Short mmCIF file of C-alpha atoms in Angstrom, two decimals:
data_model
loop_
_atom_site.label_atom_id
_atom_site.label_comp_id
_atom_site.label_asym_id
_atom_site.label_seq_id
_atom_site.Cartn_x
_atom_site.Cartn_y
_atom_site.Cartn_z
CA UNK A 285 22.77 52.43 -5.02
CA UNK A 286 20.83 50.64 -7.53
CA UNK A 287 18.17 48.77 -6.08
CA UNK A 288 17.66 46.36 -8.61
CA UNK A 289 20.78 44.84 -7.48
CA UNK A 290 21.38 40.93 -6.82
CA UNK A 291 22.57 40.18 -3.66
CA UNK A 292 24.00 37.00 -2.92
CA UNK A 293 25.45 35.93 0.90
CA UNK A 294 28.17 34.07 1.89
CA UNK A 295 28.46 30.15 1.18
CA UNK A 296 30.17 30.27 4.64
CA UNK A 297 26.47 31.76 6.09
CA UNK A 298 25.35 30.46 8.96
CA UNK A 299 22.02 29.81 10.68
CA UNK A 300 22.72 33.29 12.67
CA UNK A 301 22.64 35.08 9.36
CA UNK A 302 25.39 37.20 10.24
CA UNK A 303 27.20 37.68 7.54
CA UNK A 304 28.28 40.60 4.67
CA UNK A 305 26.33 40.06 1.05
CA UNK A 306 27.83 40.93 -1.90
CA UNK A 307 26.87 42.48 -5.61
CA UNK A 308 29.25 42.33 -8.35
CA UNK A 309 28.51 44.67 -11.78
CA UNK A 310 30.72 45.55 -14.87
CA UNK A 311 31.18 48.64 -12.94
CA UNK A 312 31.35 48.11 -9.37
CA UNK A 313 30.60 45.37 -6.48
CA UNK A 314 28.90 46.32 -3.60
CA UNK A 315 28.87 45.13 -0.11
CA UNK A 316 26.18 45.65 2.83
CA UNK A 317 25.10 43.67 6.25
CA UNK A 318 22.66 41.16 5.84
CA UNK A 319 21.31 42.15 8.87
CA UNK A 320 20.54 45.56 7.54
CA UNK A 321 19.48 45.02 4.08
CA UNK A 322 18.63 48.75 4.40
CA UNK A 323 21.52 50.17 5.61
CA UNK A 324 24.97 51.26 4.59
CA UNK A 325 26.26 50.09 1.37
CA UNK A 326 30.08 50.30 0.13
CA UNK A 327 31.15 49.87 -3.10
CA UNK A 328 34.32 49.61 -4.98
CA UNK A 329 35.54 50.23 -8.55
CA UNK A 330 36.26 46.22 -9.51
CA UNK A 331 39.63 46.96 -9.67
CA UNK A 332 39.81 47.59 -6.10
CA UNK A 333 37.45 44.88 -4.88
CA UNK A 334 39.80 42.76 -6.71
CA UNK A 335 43.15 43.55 -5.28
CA UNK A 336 40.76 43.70 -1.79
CA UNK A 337 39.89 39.82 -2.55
CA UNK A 338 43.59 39.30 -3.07
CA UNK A 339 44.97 40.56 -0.06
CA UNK A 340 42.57 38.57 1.62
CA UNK A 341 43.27 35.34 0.67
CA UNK A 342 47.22 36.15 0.57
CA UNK A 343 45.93 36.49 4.62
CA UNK A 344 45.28 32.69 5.03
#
């Protein structure tokens, strides 16, 4: 993980803070808890995250 990374949250964010934050590169994008800034990260190749974004809003 790089940690010079900037993370941005959710627009949808509430006061709770429980939400995912995300970190978009030329090479990858990144996602981890905002709760645990520390934690677990995932990351995808962009094409992935991409099709992943898709799907999702195909969902609504």
């Amino acid at each position: 993980m790089n940690p010079s990374r900037t993370w941005r949250k959710s627009s949808y964010t509430g006061n709770d803070n429980n939400c995912v934050e995300l970190s978009l590169t030329e090479f990858e994008s990144a996602v981890r808890d905002s709760k645990r800034p520390n934690g677990p990260v995932l990351t995808f190749t962009p094409l992935a995250f991409s099709r992943f974004i898709r799907f999702l809003r195909a969902m609504r």
